[in-house]
Amino acid sequence: MLRNEIPEFLMENRGKIIYIPSSNRNLDLYYESLVGRDKRKIVKVDDLIEEEDFYRINYQLIDVLKKQEEYIILISVEGLLRKYYCSGEVLELNLGMGIGQRKLEEILENGGYRKSYMVSERMEYSIRGDIMDIYPPSGDNPIRLEFYGNEIDRMGYFSLESQKTIEKQGHIHMYINKNNENGIDFFHMLEKLSTGHKILVENLELIKYKMETGILRERDREKEIRDLFKKIENNSQHLEVIKSEIKREKDKNTEIPEGVKYEKLSQIVVGDYIIHEKYGVGIYLGLENIDGQDYLKIKYADEDKLYVPLEGLKRIERYICEPGAVPSIYNLGTRGFKRRREKLQKDMMEFAKEIIKIQARRKINNGYGFSRDTVWQEEFEEKFPYRETRDQRRAIEDVKRDMESPRIMDRIVCGDVGYGKTEVAIRATFKAVMDGKQVLIMAPTTVLAQQHYERFKKRFEDYPITMEVLSRIKSEKQQDEIINSLKNGTIDVIIGTHRLLSEDVGFKDLGLIVLDEEQKFGVKAKEKLKGIREKVDILTLTATPIPRTLNLALLGIRDISIIETAPEGRIPVETSFIDSDKKIIREKIMEEIAREGQIFYIYNVVKSIESKVKEIQELVPKYVKVDYIHGKMSAQRIRRVLEEFEEGEIDILVSSTIIENGIDIENANSIFIEGMDKLGLSQVYQLRGRVGRGKVKGYCYLIVDSDKKGKKVQMREDSLREVTENGGGGFQLSLEDMKIRGAGEILGEQQHGALEIFGYNLYMKLLKEEITKVKGDYREDLDIKINLEEEAFIPNDYINSDEKLIVYRRAMDSGTLKELNSLKNEVRDRFGKIPKEVENLFRFLRIKVLGRETYVKEIRKENDNYFIGFYEEKIKFEKLYKMIETGRVKYSKKQGGIFIEEDIEEFLREYKEEE
């Protein structure tokens, strides 16, 4: 039977269905298409790698098989060959159940769970007051329980991304451990499902081939696998599926879930330099509670202390500037900082005007508007062999929207190494060529240009697109021929290095430029590109954007799309700092060799690289082949060595940082980096991204001489460890790197002084303010003093100190009642019943929002009354006269305001509505 509409075919087939697709890609496509459309339980079992995924799907299968309901199991060949546990320890939870936190904690501890403040991985649990979070090995989302005494008062699932509850439940059934007590109680899928099921198999010959490949890998299971194939052949319905005609369902839900990722990189911690808009740089000493209010305590010169109330949080930023530089700290009573600020703000005003001119030029519709996607474009995109992540899809849509607009595109796509930036560029390239335009793709090195050429050529092999690479590998005659073909339009896509910007290179109809890692290009190339930006659409790809690029995006001069989501199945690279001890290095090398993997060894001193190769050869057995490359070798030699490495003929490749960009060897899964102190943090991060590209765990070993470890190396070590442990990737890393390398070149030498005084964060904030002033959009926040004589703060036993400042900052940044209510609901959800002090804090903030909207200058409590003072130029006299006449309020001319006896919040709400 020939099929090309598989999801509809499966929906028509009722009962218990086992479907065996011929590829994992098809398995993903069918699953996407069926979920939400078919009411039956849909289970997907692909080529599982990670342990936690195995247990999650194993328990899902147990649940499905126990129930006498209809379902569809989509299972790969690898999935069929696996053994599954027949049972697992189950815990049933019900609303109102009297189990108690202590009892449940004991059950979890016995099941091997780890306790943490906030759960982030499976087999973790946390307790915050009456709230208990559990992330079991089964299920898609972690569980949140709220207790009232020993009873479960509320329960449901929550999102790891936002930490918010997403689905309330009355009953939860979960498996609580990973251990199978019976030890040998396993089942194979077809053994378990031999009766009462319809088994559907597509492209049986391909399935047979895959199983034979499996036999070659596992000789001890040859008979078992052959028997399994016979069962499939004899007990199933066979379908021939035309893969090219299977359509991918478009994911309409491309919105990122609501919520905030709690990044720790921008978090202020005790001992940090911070800067106050009015008083300058000081040292943060933590939160201190005074008379029922929390204050930020900051130390200035001569032991001066400043206590900043919470509403002053928006005036404080973390101070980030040049490494090793000690910022000027003034006494609180002097005018030193104020004088310097006034002088520097004049320069910032001029710079703001410059930025606005650039923004205005970008808005002019003087570019080429590309056509909407063609049928060919859709077909081309369906041939992408992987499943796009949500971030990747959004970046693709951003680029297409820019290209279809008549405005000239200047977009950065920022994403970690291996997160799918190249595919975004490939689709943009295809779109441009479909409109008859030429595309220039520029890489910083010959090696990367060649790799891009091979990757693009493979993706375009089914389409009549002409493509060439222009680099020093080509002879002069070949280069001349390529340049002539570019000028007469017979080449659609040209890939190369900065050679493409030479005077002799011309185009018939250039429509798109793709720049890979623009920061690696030289000054001349950047100057040439500056002129091109105003004429042709430009797409920039980067893993760690240099601070200048990042800031231009933040200021609206360039657009940015961020790919933060790792591809499905990607296992994080494990990073370790090891001592420069030959025994340790040999041990780690041999661990990788033993698992039949290959190794990069980064050594960035060209003069002595051959000596380093000999040193490594002496460390390892003779059968381990070692070779090397560096940037001063001929392009042909580099290419030959890389080809040998890719073919597996070389076990260890000693290299300079030439492999930093674009080298993609799936079997190279360990990298050693020597001389980290001489590399930029983002360089280290890029190099680390050369391993772990496939479905095998990658390891990065940073070699550090503990006897010579300086402050700079320690800062890099701390920052890289923080990024790898807490997430955030290259985009966050670029901000951290700036702290280490210095921020002097961010926005030009002219702004260096302002950056040094204000630090990066405050500088950017002040610059944005200057831009809004020049535009005429600036609205100065009116100060409002409020004293309600109530304790309004977050107690330490409700939210711990690490989270508390984040919540405070979000609360103070909430500018509307809706935002405050949303935050309050989130706090209630995540931390449990809100204490009186926190209720008072939200009431205080609501009154502040209402007061700001009604131009109130001051609110204070006097005995049982409230005094409200207004900004006189904003006051609604007619309205107040009516209130005074009715006796509802009392007017005090002396104090310039009114007294009321009713609830202040209700009064301000009514006053605002009538206004």
PDB file of C-alpha atoms in Angstrom, residues 16-186:
ATOM      1  CA  LYS A  16      -4.356  -0.004  19.676  1.00  0.00           C
ATOM      2  CA  ILE A  17      -1.815   0.904  17.022  1.00  0.00           C
ATOM      3  CA  ILE A  18       1.952   0.332  16.857  1.00  0.00           C
ATOM      4  CA  TYR A  19       3.497   2.299  14.002  1.00  0.00           C
ATOM      5  CA  ILE A  20       7.154   1.742  12.990  1.00  0.00           C
ATOM      6  CA  PRO A  21       8.394   4.585  10.732  1.00  0.00           C
ATOM      7  CA  SER A  22      11.486   4.214   8.574  1.00  0.00           C
ATOM      8  CA  SER A  23      13.224   7.276  10.094  1.00  0.00           C
ATOM      9  CA  ASN A  24      13.336   9.275  13.298  1.00  0.00           C
ATOM     10  CA  ARG A  25      12.448  12.390  11.312  1.00  0.00           C
ATOM     11  CA  ASN A  26       9.199  10.805  10.131  1.00  0.00           C
ATOM     12  CA  LEU A  27       8.504   9.699  13.695  1.00  0.00           C
ATOM     13  CA  ASP A  28       8.803  13.353  14.849  1.00  0.00           C
ATOM     14  CA  LEU A  29       6.618  14.619  11.999  1.00  0.00           C
ATOM     15  CA  TYR A  30       3.801  12.164  12.697  1.00  0.00           C
ATOM     16  CA  TYR A  31       3.928  12.861  16.419  1.00  0.00           C
ATOM     17  CA  GLU A  32       3.678  16.644  15.837  1.00  0.00           C
ATOM     18  CA  SER A  33       0.781  16.126  13.446  1.00  0.00           C
ATOM     19  CA  LEU A  34      -1.198  13.756  15.693  1.00  0.00           C
ATOM     20  CA  VAL A  35      -0.863  15.477  19.087  1.00  0.00           C
ATOM     21  CA  GLY A  36      -3.871  17.707  19.616  1.00  0.00           C
ATOM     22  CA  ARG A  37      -5.778  16.217  16.657  1.00  0.00           C
ATOM     23  CA  ASP A  38      -6.217  12.616  17.821  1.00  0.00           C
ATOM     24  CA  LYS A  39      -7.837  12.132  21.242  1.00  0.00           C
ATOM     25  CA  ARG A  40      -6.019   8.845  21.844  1.00  0.00           C
ATOM     26  CA  LYS A  41      -2.829   8.748  23.919  1.00  0.00           C
ATOM     27  CA  ILE A  42       0.140   9.241  21.552  1.00  0.00           C
ATOM     28  CA  VAL A  43       3.494   7.858  22.734  1.00  0.00           C
ATOM     29  CA  LYS A  44       6.740   8.573  20.868  1.00  0.00           C
ATOM     30  CA  VAL A  45       9.712   6.224  21.376  1.00  0.00           C
ATOM     31  CA  ASP A  46      12.755   7.306  19.384  1.00  0.00           C
ATOM     32  CA  ASP A  47      16.486   6.511  19.594  1.00  0.00           C
ATOM     33  CA  LEU A  48      16.792   7.298  23.291  1.00  0.00           C
ATOM     34  CA  ILE A  49      20.169   8.411  24.594  1.00  0.00           C
ATOM     35  CA  GLU A  50      19.810  10.128  27.939  1.00  0.00           C
ATOM     36  CA  GLU A  51      18.903   8.007  30.949  1.00  0.00           C
ATOM     37  CA  GLU A  52      16.162  10.323  32.202  1.00  0.00           C
ATOM     38  CA  ASP A  53      14.404  10.195  28.816  1.00  0.00           C
ATOM     39  CA  PHE A  54      14.516   6.400  28.892  1.00  0.00           C
ATOM     40  CA  TYR A  55      12.777   6.245  32.271  1.00  0.00           C
ATOM     41  CA  ARG A  56      10.214   8.890  31.328  1.00  0.00           C
ATOM     42  CA  ILE A  57       9.145   6.975  28.213  1.00  0.00           C
ATOM     43  CA  ASN A  58       9.451   3.579  29.937  1.00  0.00           C
ATOM     44  CA  TYR A  59       6.928   4.681  32.587  1.00  0.00           C
ATOM     45  CA  GLN A  60       4.722   6.244  29.929  1.00  0.00           C
ATOM     46  CA  LEU A  61       4.617   2.875  28.130  1.00  0.00           C
ATOM     47  CA  ILE A  62       3.780   1.001  31.348  1.00  0.00           C
ATOM     48  CA  ASP A  63       0.847   3.358  31.969  1.00  0.00           C
ATOM     49  CA  VAL A  64      -0.465   3.041  28.418  1.00  0.00           C
ATOM     50  CA  LEU A  65      -0.192  -0.753  28.329  1.00  0.00           C
ATOM     51  CA  LYS A  66      -2.040  -1.162  31.656  1.00  0.00           C
ATOM     52  CA  LYS A  67      -5.114   0.729  30.431  1.00  0.00           C
ATOM     53  CA  GLN A  68      -7.645  -0.941  28.168  1.00  0.00           C
ATOM     54  CA  GLU A  69      -7.959   2.175  25.999  1.00  0.00           C
ATOM     55  CA  GLU A  70      -7.028   2.983  22.427  1.00  0.00           C
ATOM     56  CA  TYR A  71      -3.580   4.466  21.804  1.00  0.00           C
ATOM     57  CA  ILE A  72      -0.909   4.972  19.149  1.00  0.00           C
ATOM     58  CA  ILE A  73       2.719   4.045  19.856  1.00  0.00           C
ATOM     59  CA  LEU A  74       5.151   5.566  17.349  1.00  0.00           C
ATOM     60  CA  ILE A  75       8.375   3.617  17.794  1.00  0.00           C
ATOM     61  CA  SER A  76      11.740   3.564  16.017  1.00  0.00           C
ATOM     62  CA  VAL A  77      13.740   0.435  15.195  1.00  0.00           C
ATOM     63  CA  GLU A  78      16.186   1.252  18.023  1.00  0.00           C
ATOM     64  CA  GLY A  79      13.187   1.628  20.317  1.00  0.00           C
ATOM     65  CA  LEU A  80      12.033  -1.894  19.383  1.00  0.00           C
ATOM     66  CA  LEU A  81      15.438  -3.366  20.203  1.00  0.00           C
ATOM     67  CA  ARG A  82      15.513  -1.894  23.706  1.00  0.00           C
ATOM     68  CA  LYS A  83      14.528  -3.707  26.880  1.00  0.00           C
ATOM     69  CA  TYR A  84      12.015  -1.952  29.147  1.00  0.00           C
ATOM     70  CA  TYR A  85      11.263  -2.387  32.839  1.00  0.00           C
ATOM     71  CA  CYS A  86       7.915  -4.067  33.467  1.00  0.00           C
ATOM     72  CA  SER A  87       7.129  -2.061  36.599  1.00  0.00           C
ATOM     73  CA  GLY A  88       8.111   0.859  38.792  1.00  0.00           C
ATOM     74  CA  GLU A  89       7.269   2.220  42.235  1.00  0.00           C
ATOM     75  CA  VAL A  90       4.114   4.354  41.965  1.00  0.00           C
ATOM     76  CA  LEU A  91       2.824   7.125  44.203  1.00  0.00           C
ATOM     77  CA  GLU A  92      -0.795   8.271  43.920  1.00  0.00           C
ATOM     78  CA  LEU A  93      -1.523  11.820  45.149  1.00  0.00           C
ATOM     79  CA  ASN A  94      -5.007  13.271  45.615  1.00  0.00           C
ATOM     80  CA  LEU A  95      -6.306  16.688  46.599  1.00  0.00           C
ATOM     81  CA  GLY A  96      -7.089  16.648  50.335  1.00  0.00           C
ATOM     82  CA  MET A  97      -4.821  13.644  50.922  1.00  0.00           C
ATOM     83  CA  GLY A  98      -3.329  13.573  54.446  1.00  0.00           C
ATOM     84  CA  ILE A  99       0.268  12.602  53.715  1.00  0.00           C
ATOM     85  CA  GLY A 100       2.284  15.507  55.180  1.00  0.00           C
ATOM     86  CA  GLN A 101       5.494  17.063  53.867  1.00  0.00           C
ATOM     87  CA  ARG A 102       7.763  15.150  56.221  1.00  0.00           C
ATOM     88  CA  LYS A 103       6.351  11.758  55.225  1.00  0.00           C
ATOM     89  CA  LEU A 104       6.540  12.606  51.502  1.00  0.00           C
ATOM     90  CA  GLU A 105      10.101  13.873  51.895  1.00  0.00           C
ATOM     91  CA  GLU A 106      11.076  10.569  53.514  1.00  0.00           C
ATOM     92  CA  ILE A 107       9.563   8.630  50.569  1.00  0.00           C
ATOM     93  CA  LEU A 108      11.476  10.772  48.068  1.00  0.00           C
ATOM     94  CA  GLU A 109      14.784  10.490  49.933  1.00  0.00           C
ATOM     95  CA  ASN A 110      14.420   6.689  49.986  1.00  0.00           C
ATOM     96  CA  GLY A 111      13.745   6.825  46.213  1.00  0.00           C
ATOM     97  CA  GLY A 112      17.070   8.589  45.567  1.00  0.00           C
ATOM     98  CA  TYR A 113      15.856  12.203  45.178  1.00  0.00           C
ATOM     99  CA  ARG A 114      18.124  15.222  45.829  1.00  0.00           C
ATOM    100  CA  LYS A 115      16.933  18.330  47.705  1.00  0.00           C
ATOM    101  CA  SER A 116      17.464  21.824  46.212  1.00  0.00           C
ATOM    102  CA  TYR A 117      15.929  25.286  46.640  1.00  0.00           C
ATOM    103  CA  MET A 118      14.372  25.240  43.148  1.00  0.00           C
ATOM    104  CA  VAL A 119      14.095  22.059  41.079  1.00  0.00           C
ATOM    105  CA  SER A 120      15.767  22.078  37.671  1.00  0.00           C
ATOM    106  CA  GLU A 121      16.438  18.393  36.949  1.00  0.00           C
ATOM    107  CA  ARG A 122      14.582  15.113  37.327  1.00  0.00           C
ATOM    108  CA  MET A 123      14.881  13.333  40.692  1.00  0.00           C
ATOM    109  CA  GLU A 124      15.025  16.667  42.559  1.00  0.00           C
ATOM    110  CA  TYR A 125      12.588  18.089  45.116  1.00  0.00           C
ATOM    111  CA  SER A 126      12.338  21.357  47.047  1.00  0.00           C
ATOM    112  CA  ILE A 127      10.435  22.685  50.053  1.00  0.00           C
ATOM    113  CA  ARG A 128       9.640  26.377  50.518  1.00  0.00           C
ATOM    114  CA  GLY A 129       7.274  26.828  53.431  1.00  0.00           C
ATOM    115  CA  ASP A 130       4.005  25.080  52.535  1.00  0.00           C
ATOM    116  CA  ILE A 131       5.103  24.570  48.893  1.00  0.00           C
ATOM    117  CA  MET A 132       6.733  21.333  47.745  1.00  0.00           C
ATOM    118  CA  ASP A 133       8.062  20.890  44.196  1.00  0.00           C
ATOM    119  CA  ILE A 134       8.915  17.422  42.817  1.00  0.00           C
ATOM    120  CA  TYR A 135      10.446  16.511  39.442  1.00  0.00           C
ATOM    121  CA  PRO A 136       9.858  12.751  39.020  1.00  0.00           C
ATOM    122  CA  PRO A 137      11.506  10.537  36.373  1.00  0.00           C
ATOM    123  CA  SER A 138       8.106  10.211  34.663  1.00  0.00           C
ATOM    124  CA  GLY A 139       5.885  12.888  33.119  1.00  0.00           C
ATOM    125  CA  ASP A 140       6.661  15.967  31.038  1.00  0.00           C
ATOM    126  CA  ASN A 141       6.599  18.616  33.786  1.00  0.00           C
ATOM    127  CA  PRO A 142       7.505  18.859  37.476  1.00  0.00           C
ATOM    128  CA  ILE A 143       4.778  18.783  40.155  1.00  0.00           C
ATOM    129  CA  ARG A 144       3.859  21.506  42.678  1.00  0.00           C
ATOM    130  CA  LEU A 145       2.003  20.693  45.909  1.00  0.00           C
ATOM    131  CA  GLU A 146       0.731  23.122  48.535  1.00  0.00           C
ATOM    132  CA  PHE A 147      -0.016  21.813  52.028  1.00  0.00           C
ATOM    133  CA  TYR A 148      -2.454  22.992  54.669  1.00  0.00           C
ATOM    134  CA  GLY A 149      -1.179  21.248  57.756  1.00  0.00           C
ATOM    135  CA  ASN A 150      -0.734  17.630  56.637  1.00  0.00           C
ATOM    136  CA  GLU A 151      -3.260  17.837  53.796  1.00  0.00           C
ATOM    137  CA  ILE A 152      -2.577  18.568  50.107  1.00  0.00           C
ATOM    138  CA  ASP A 153      -4.530  21.786  49.575  1.00  0.00           C
ATOM    139  CA  ARG A 154      -3.461  22.517  45.962  1.00  0.00           C
ATOM    140  CA  MET A 155      -1.568  20.583  43.306  1.00  0.00           C
ATOM    141  CA  GLY A 156      -0.645  20.685  39.651  1.00  0.00           C
ATOM    142  CA  TYR A 157       2.186  20.858  37.132  1.00  0.00           C
ATOM    143  CA  PHE A 158       4.509  23.846  36.667  1.00  0.00           C
ATOM    144  CA  SER A 159       6.901  25.102  33.993  1.00  0.00           C
ATOM    145  CA  LEU A 160      10.649  24.864  34.601  1.00  0.00           C
ATOM    146  CA  GLU A 161      11.104  27.849  32.278  1.00  0.00           C
ATOM    147  CA  SER A 162       8.931  30.305  34.208  1.00  0.00           C
ATOM    148  CA  GLN A 163       8.518  28.434  37.523  1.00  0.00           C
ATOM    149  CA  LYS A 164       4.744  29.124  37.265  1.00  0.00           C
ATOM    150  CA  THR A 165       1.920  26.591  37.670  1.00  0.00           C
ATOM    151  CA  ILE A 166       0.548  25.733  34.219  1.00  0.00           C
ATOM    152  CA  GLU A 167      -2.064  23.054  34.970  1.00  0.00           C
ATOM    153  CA  LYS A 168      -4.011  22.329  38.181  1.00  0.00           C
ATOM    154  CA  GLN A 169      -4.851  18.702  39.013  1.00  0.00           C
ATOM    155  CA  GLY A 170      -7.087  16.826  41.442  1.00  0.00           C
ATOM    156  CA  HIS A 171      -5.140  13.573  41.096  1.00  0.00           C
ATOM    157  CA  ILE A 172      -1.520  12.889  40.155  1.00  0.00           C
ATOM    158  CA  HIS A 173      -0.055   9.456  39.415  1.00  0.00           C
ATOM    159  CA  MET A 174       3.757   9.449  39.378  1.00  0.00           C
ATOM    160  CA  TYR A 175       6.667   7.025  39.433  1.00  0.00           C
ATOM    161  CA  ILE A 176       9.097   7.968  42.145  1.00  0.00           C
ATOM    162  CA  ASN A 177      12.304   6.063  41.434  1.00  0.00           C
ATOM    163  CA  LYS A 178      14.595   4.834  38.669  1.00  0.00           C
ATOM    164  CA  ASN A 179      15.316   1.448  40.246  1.00  0.00           C
ATOM    165  CA  ASN A 180      13.685  -1.760  39.103  1.00  0.00           C
ATOM    166  CA  GLU A 181      13.450  -3.955  42.206  1.00  0.00           C
ATOM    167  CA  ASN A 182      13.001  -7.138  40.197  1.00  0.00           C
ATOM    168  CA  GLY A 183      16.276  -6.555  38.384  1.00  0.00           C
ATOM    169  CA  ILE A 184      15.589  -8.855  35.406  1.00  0.00           C
ATOM    170  CA  ASP A 185      11.902  -8.143  34.878  1.00  0.00           C
ATOM    171  CA  PHE A 186      12.119  -6.714  31.336  1.00  0.00           C
TER     172      PHE A 186
END
